[in-house]
Amino acid sequence: DAGVIQSPRHEVTEMGQEVTLRCKPISGHDYLFWYRQTMMRGLELLIYFNNNVPIDDSGMPEDRFSAKMPNASFSTLKIQPSEPRDSAVYFCASSLNNYGYTFGSGTRLTVV
Amino acid sequence: KNEVEQSPQNLTAQEGEFITINCSYSVGISALHWLQQHPGGGIVSLFMLSSGKKKHGRLIATINIQEKHSSLHITASHPRDSAVYICAVNGGATNKLIFGTGTLLAVQP
């Protein structure tokens, strides 16, 4: 397995634009997590899914953020409209039975 | 007060030294994780513990459930061990991952 695959690796966008981050979890894993990492706040859980169903989105900062998991092999995190304070590294991770985690390489988002 | 505290925040060591990074937590947990992140890099899971001790190569992780404390040890440290080491627990009412702020380790040759 190629591990958790995230795209793009880097994204630079202008304030106000829509940004879509993508994640392909490890095949067979039933949990998928989106995390955000900043210097100020460290790693924070944004949302997680179990069997494609969103379970806890309490970490999503605002209505500008939305996440979907249309099937077991794909998830998106969308920010619309983006703001400079959204600049961070966004990690996706997957897990089997919420036991152990495999992280993707992250997407470094810069909003100018 | 953070639910997961790590110490030290920064650590500089000479190659070959024995290194200890500590993690204390204040919530009930089902598991504790040690993660490694190289500068500009992704996050790698090193250990998942719920009791006792685990060893992988030069890395050793221990946990004391009663004291709510875990340690990560690196024996014979090497410059390639330079990274941020993050402690995280599956804890609280929702059992989701709660992260410490990380320990930045620099091993000098």
Tab-separated table of C-alpha atoms in Angstrom, chain A residues 20-87:
chain	number	residue	atom	x	y	z
A	20	THR	CA	-9.803	21.949	-1.921
A	21	LEU	CA	-7.486	19.488	-0.237
A	22	ARG	CA	-7.670	15.810	-1.068
A	23	CYS	CA	-6.929	12.613	0.765
A	24	LYS	CA	-6.851	8.942	-0.146
A	25	PRO	CA	-6.723	6.757	2.965
A	26	ILE	CA	-5.155	3.343	3.240
A	27	SER	CA	-7.390	0.732	1.685
A	28	GLY	CA	-9.462	-1.028	4.322
A	29	HIS	CA	-9.081	1.635	6.969
A	30	ASP	CA	-12.423	2.691	8.425
A	31	TYR	CA	-11.418	5.930	10.139
A	32	LEU	CA	-10.234	9.102	8.444
A	33	PHE	CA	-9.031	12.225	10.225
A	34	TRP	CA	-8.223	15.764	9.111
A	35	TYR	CA	-5.720	17.709	11.228
A	36	ARG	CA	-4.304	21.196	10.978
A	37	GLN	CA	-0.834	22.136	12.213
A	38	THR	CA	0.315	25.674	12.932
A	39	MET	CA	3.241	27.063	14.864
A	40	MET	CA	0.928	28.737	17.337
A	41	ARG	CA	-1.522	25.930	18.033
A	42	GLY	CA	0.335	22.756	17.083
A	43	LEU	CA	-1.748	19.864	15.777
A	44	GLU	CA	-5.522	20.152	15.996
A	45	LEU	CA	-8.209	17.706	14.965
A	46	LEU	CA	-10.639	19.302	12.542
A	47	ILE	CA	-13.009	16.426	11.750
A	48	TYR	CA	-13.066	12.673	11.573
A	49	PHE	CA	-15.097	10.084	9.732
A	50	ASN	CA	-15.971	6.498	10.533
A	51	ASN	CA	-17.141	4.386	7.616
A	52	ASN	CA	-17.497	7.569	5.540
A	53	VAL	CA	-19.817	9.207	8.082
A	54	PRO	CA	-18.690	12.407	9.839
A	55	ILE	CA	-18.563	11.654	13.549
A	56	ASP	CA	-17.082	14.764	15.142
A	57	ASP	CA	-16.651	18.083	13.368
A	58	SER	CA	-16.314	20.182	16.506
A	59	GLY	CA	-12.783	21.134	15.505
A	60	MET	CA	-13.834	22.737	12.231
A	61	PRO	CA	-13.057	26.393	12.873
A	62	GLU	CA	-15.815	28.055	10.892
A	63	ASP	CA	-18.534	27.529	8.346
A	64	ARG	CA	-15.952	28.344	5.709
A	65	PHE	CA	-14.565	24.853	6.286
A	66	SER	CA	-16.339	21.760	5.037
A	67	ALA	CA	-15.296	18.133	4.609
A	68	LYS	CA	-16.778	15.247	2.718
A	69	MET	CA	-16.088	11.576	2.319
A	70	PRO	CA	-18.158	10.343	-0.623
A	71	ASN	CA	-16.641	6.862	-0.494
A	72	ALA	CA	-14.159	4.799	1.490
A	73	SER	CA	-11.219	5.791	-0.693
A	74	PHE	CA	-11.534	9.564	-0.921
A	75	SER	CA	-12.079	12.620	1.235
A	76	THR	CA	-11.913	16.359	0.641
A	77	LEU	CA	-11.461	19.335	2.912
A	78	LYS	CA	-12.694	22.575	1.391
A	79	ILE	CA	-12.151	26.128	2.517
A	80	GLN	CA	-14.357	28.772	0.933
A	81	PRO	CA	-13.510	31.614	1.040
A	82	SER	CA	-9.920	31.196	2.198
A	83	GLU	CA	-8.233	33.691	4.527
A	84	PRO	CA	-4.559	34.262	5.402
A	85	ARG	CA	-5.102	32.826	8.892
A	86	ASP	CA	-5.975	29.501	7.264
A	87	SER	CA	-2.321	29.135	6.252
